[in-house]
PDB file of C-alpha atoms in Angstrom:
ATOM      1  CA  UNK O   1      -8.335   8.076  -0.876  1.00  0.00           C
ATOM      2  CA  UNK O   2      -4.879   8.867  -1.849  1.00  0.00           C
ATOM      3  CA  UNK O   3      -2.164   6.727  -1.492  1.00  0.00           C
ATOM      4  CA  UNK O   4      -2.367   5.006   1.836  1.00  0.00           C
ATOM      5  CA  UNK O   5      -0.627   1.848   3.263  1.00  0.00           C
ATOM      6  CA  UNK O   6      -2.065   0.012   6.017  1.00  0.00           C
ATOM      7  CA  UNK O   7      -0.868  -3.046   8.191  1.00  0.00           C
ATOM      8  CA  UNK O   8      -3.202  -5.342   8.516  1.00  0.00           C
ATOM      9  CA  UNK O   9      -4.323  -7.466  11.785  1.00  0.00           C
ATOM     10  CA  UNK O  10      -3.017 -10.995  10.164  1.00  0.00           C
ATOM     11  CA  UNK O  11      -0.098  -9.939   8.670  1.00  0.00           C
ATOM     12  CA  UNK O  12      -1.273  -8.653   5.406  1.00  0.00           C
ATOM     13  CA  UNK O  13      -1.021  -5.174   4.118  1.00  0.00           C
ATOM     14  CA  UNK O  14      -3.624  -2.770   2.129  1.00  0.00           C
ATOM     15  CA  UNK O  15      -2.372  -0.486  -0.572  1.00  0.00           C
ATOM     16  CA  UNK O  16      -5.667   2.069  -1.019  1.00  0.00           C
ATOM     17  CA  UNK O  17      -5.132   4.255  -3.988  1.00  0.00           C
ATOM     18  CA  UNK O  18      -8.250   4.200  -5.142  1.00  0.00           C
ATOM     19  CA  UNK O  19      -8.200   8.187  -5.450  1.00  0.00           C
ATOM     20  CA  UNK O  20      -6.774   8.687  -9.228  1.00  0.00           C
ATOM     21  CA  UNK O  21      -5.571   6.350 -11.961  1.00  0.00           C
ATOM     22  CA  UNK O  22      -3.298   6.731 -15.284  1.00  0.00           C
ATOM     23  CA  UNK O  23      -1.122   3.880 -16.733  1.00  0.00           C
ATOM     24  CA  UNK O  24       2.441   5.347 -15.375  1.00  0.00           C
ATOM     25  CA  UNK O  25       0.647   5.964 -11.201  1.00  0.00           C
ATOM     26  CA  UNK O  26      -1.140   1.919 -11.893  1.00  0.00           C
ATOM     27  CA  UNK O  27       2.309   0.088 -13.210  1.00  0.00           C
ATOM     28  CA  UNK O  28       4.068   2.330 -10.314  1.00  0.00           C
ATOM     29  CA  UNK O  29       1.291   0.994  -7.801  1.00  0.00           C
ATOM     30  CA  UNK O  30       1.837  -2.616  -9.269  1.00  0.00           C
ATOM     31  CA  UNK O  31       5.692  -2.259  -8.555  1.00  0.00           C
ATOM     32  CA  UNK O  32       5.366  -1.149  -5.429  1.00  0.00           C
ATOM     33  CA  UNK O  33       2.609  -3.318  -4.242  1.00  0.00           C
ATOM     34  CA  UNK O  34       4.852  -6.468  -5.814  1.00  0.00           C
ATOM     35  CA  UNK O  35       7.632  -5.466  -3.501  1.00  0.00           C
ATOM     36  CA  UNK O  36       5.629  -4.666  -0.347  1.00  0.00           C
ATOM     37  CA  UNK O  37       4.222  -8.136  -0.550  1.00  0.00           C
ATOM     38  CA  UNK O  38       7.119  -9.960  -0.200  1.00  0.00           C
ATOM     39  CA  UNK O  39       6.554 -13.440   0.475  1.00  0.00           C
ATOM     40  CA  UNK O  40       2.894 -12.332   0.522  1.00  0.00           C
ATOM     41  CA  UNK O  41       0.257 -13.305  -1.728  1.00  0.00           C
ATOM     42  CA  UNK O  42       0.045 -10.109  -3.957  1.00  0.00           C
ATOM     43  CA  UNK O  43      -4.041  -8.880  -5.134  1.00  0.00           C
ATOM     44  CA  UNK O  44      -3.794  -6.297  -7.677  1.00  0.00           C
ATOM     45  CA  UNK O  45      -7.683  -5.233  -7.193  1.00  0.00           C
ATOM     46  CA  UNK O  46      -7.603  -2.741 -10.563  1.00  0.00           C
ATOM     47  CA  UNK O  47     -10.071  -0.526 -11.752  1.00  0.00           C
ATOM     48  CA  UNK O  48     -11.081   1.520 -14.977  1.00  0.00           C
ATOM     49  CA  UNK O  49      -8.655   4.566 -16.176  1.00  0.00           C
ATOM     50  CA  UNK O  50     -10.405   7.127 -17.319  1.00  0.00           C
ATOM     51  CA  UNK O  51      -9.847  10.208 -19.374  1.00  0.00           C
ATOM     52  CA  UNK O  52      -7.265   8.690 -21.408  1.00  0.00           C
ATOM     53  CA  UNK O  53      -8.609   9.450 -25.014  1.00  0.00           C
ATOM     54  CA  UNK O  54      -7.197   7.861 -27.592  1.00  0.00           C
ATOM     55  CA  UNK O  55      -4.290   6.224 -25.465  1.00  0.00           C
ATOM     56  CA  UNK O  56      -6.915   3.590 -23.628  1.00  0.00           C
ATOM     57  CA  UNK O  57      -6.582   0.913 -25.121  1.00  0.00           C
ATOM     58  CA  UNK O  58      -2.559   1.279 -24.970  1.00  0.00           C
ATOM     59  CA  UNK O  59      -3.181   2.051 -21.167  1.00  0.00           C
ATOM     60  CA  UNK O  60      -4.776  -0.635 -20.190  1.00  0.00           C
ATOM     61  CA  UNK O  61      -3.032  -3.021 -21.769  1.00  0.00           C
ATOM     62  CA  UNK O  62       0.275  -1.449 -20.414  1.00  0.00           C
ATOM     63  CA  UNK O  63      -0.952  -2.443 -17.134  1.00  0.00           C
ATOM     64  CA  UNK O  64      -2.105  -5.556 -18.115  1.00  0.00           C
ATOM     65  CA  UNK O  65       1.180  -6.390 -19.635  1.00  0.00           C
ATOM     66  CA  UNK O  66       3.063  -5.326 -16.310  1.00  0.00           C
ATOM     67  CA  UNK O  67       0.826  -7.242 -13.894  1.00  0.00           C
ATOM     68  CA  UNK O  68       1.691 -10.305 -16.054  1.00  0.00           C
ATOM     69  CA  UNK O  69       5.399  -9.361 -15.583  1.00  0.00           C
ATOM     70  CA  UNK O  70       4.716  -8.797 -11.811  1.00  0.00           C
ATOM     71  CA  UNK O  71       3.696 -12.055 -11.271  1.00  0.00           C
ATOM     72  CA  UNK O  72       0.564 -11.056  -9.414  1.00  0.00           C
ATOM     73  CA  UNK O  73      -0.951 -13.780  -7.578  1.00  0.00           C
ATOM     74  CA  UNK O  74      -4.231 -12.910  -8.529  1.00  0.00           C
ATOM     75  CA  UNK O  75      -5.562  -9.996 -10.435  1.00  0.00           C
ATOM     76  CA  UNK O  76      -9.091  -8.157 -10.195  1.00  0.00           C
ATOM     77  CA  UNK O  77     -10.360  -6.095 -12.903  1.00  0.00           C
ATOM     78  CA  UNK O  78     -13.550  -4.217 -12.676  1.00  0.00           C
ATOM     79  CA  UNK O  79     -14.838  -2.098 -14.868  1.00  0.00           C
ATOM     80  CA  UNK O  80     -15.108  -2.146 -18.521  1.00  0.00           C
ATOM     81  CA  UNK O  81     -12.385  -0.521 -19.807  1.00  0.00           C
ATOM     82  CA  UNK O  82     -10.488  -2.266 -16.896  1.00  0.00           C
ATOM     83  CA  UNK O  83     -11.074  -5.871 -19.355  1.00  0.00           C
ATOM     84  CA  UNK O  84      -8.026  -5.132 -21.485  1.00  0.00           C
ATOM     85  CA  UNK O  85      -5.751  -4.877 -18.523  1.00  0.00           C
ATOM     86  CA  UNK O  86      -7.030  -8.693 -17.794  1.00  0.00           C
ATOM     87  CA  UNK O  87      -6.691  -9.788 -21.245  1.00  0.00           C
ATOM     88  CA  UNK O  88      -3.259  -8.400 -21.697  1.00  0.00           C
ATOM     89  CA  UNK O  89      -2.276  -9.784 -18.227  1.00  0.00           C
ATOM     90  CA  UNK O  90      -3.731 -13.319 -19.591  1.00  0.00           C
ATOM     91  CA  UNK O  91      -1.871 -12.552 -23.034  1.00  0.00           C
ATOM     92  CA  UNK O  92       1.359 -11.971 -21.532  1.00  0.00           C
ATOM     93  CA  UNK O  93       1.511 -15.232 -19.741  1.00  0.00           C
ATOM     94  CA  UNK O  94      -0.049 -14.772 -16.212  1.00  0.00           C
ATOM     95  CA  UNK O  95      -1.967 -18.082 -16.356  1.00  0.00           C
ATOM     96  CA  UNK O  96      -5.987 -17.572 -16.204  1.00  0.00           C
ATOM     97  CA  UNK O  97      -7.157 -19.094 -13.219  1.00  0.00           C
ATOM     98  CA  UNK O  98      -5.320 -16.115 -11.560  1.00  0.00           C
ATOM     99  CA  UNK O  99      -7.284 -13.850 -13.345  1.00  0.00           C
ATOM    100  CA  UNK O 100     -10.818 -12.299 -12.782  1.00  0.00           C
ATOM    101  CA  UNK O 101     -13.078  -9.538 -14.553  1.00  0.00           C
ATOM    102  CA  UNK O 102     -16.340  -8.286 -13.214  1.00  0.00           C
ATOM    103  CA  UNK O 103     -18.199  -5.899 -15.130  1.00  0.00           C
ATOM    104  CA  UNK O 104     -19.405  -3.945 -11.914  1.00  0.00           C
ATOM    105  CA  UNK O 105     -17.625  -3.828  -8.542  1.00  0.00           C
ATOM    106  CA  UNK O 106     -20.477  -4.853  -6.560  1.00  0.00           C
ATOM    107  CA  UNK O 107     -19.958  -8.152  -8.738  1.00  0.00           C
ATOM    108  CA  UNK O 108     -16.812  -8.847  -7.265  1.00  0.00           C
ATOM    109  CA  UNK O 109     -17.922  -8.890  -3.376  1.00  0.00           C
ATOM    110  CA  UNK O 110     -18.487 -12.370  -3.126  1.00  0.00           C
ATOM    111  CA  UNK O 111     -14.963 -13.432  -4.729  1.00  0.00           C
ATOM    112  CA  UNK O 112     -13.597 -10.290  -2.298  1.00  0.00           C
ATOM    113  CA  UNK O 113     -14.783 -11.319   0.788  1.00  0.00           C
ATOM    114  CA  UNK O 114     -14.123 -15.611  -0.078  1.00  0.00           C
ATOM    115  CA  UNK O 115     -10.488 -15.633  -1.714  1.00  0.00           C
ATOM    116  CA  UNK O 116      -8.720 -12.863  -0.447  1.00  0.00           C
ATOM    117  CA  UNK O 117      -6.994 -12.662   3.311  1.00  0.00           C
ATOM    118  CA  UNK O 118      -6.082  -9.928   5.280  1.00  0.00           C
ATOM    119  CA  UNK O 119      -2.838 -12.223   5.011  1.00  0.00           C
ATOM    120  CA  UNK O 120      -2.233 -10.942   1.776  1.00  0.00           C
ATOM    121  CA  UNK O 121      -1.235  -7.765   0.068  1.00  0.00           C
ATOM    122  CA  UNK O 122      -4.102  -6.127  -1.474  1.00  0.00           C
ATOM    123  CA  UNK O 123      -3.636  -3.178  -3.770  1.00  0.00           C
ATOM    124  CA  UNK O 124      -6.845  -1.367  -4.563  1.00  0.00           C
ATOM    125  CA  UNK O 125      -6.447   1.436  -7.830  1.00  0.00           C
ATOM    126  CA  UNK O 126      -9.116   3.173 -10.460  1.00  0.00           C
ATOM    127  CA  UNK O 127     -10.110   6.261 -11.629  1.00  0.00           C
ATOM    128  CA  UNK O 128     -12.143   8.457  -8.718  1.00  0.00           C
ATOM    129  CA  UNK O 129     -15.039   7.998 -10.903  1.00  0.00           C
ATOM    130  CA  UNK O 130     -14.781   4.095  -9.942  1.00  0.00           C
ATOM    131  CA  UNK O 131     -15.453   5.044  -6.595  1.00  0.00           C
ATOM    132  CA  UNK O 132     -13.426   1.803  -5.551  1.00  0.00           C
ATOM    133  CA  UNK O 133     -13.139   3.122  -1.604  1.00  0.00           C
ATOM    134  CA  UNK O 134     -16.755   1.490  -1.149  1.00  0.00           C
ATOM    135  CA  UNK O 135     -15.094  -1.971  -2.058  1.00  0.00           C
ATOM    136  CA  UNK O 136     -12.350  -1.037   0.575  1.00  0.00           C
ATOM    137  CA  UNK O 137     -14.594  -0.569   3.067  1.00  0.00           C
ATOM    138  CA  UNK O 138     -16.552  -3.633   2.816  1.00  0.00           C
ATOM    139  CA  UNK O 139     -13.758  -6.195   1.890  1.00  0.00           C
ATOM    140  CA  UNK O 140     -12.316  -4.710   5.399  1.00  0.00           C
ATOM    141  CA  UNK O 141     -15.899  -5.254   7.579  1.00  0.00           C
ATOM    142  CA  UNK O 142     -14.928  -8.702   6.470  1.00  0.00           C
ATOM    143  CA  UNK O 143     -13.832 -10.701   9.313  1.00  0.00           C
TER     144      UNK O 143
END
C-alpha cells in the first residue's frame, strides 16, 4: 500500500505506507505522522529498509535518531536491520520503555493488538519486501 491515511472509528488515525521505505520517505513519514497525531498518542510501527548498500547502517540510525527527536510515544521496530533505528532512537534519548524490537513481525502481534488503540496514531512503514500490510490488516480485525 502506498501512502494512505485513514480515520479511525475511536478517534485515532492510520498512516499505511507500508509500500516502499528509504531513510528521507521514513523521517518524512515520522514528521508527518508526529503532526497528524496531535494530542494523540503517536506509534511509529517501523520496518527494515532495504537496498541501501553501504548507507544502512547510516539509514537506520537516521531514523532512529529522528524518532527520538519526534518524541514518539512508542516505537516498533521489526526486522533486523530495523534494530539500529531502535537503538539510535534509545541512544538519542527516547527513554526505553517506549521502545520495542521484534525480530519477526508476527512477534509483535500480541504487543499490537494489547498496547495500541485505534485512539492513537499509528504509522505503519518498511521496505515492500517486509510485507508489513499483513500486520495492518490484523492489528485492524482487532476490536
Amino acid at each position: 500500500n502506498r501512502l494512505s491515511i485513514t480515520s479511525l472509528d475511536q478517534g485515532g488515525v492510520l498512516i499505511n505506507d507500508s509500500y516502499n521505505a528509504n531513510p528521507v520517505s521514513m523521517v518524512a513519514a515520522l514528521e508527518a505522522g508526529r503532526e497528524i497525531a496531535g494530542n494523540r498518542r503517536f506509534v511509529a510501527v517501523l520496518g527494515d529498509m532495504y537496498e541501501l548498500g553501504e548507507y544502512e547502517q547510516e539509514g537506520h540510525r537516521r531514523v532512529g535518531a529522528k524518532a527520538a527527536q519526534l518524541g514518539v510515544d512508542i516505537l516498533i521496530t521489526i526486522g533486523e536491520k530495523s534494530r539500529l533505528i531502535s537503538e539510535e532512537a534509545y541512544n538519542c534519548g527516547l527513554p526505553v520503555q517506549h521502545i520495542f524490537h521484534f525480530p519477526a513481525k508476527e512477534d509483535s502481534i500480541p504487543l499490537l493488538l494489547t498496547k495500541i488503540s485505534k485512539k492513537d496514531t499509528v504509522l505503519f512503514k518498511a521496505s515492500r519486501g517486509m510485507q508489513l500490510e499483513t500486520l495492518v490488516n490484523d492489528w485492524l480485525k482487532q476490536d
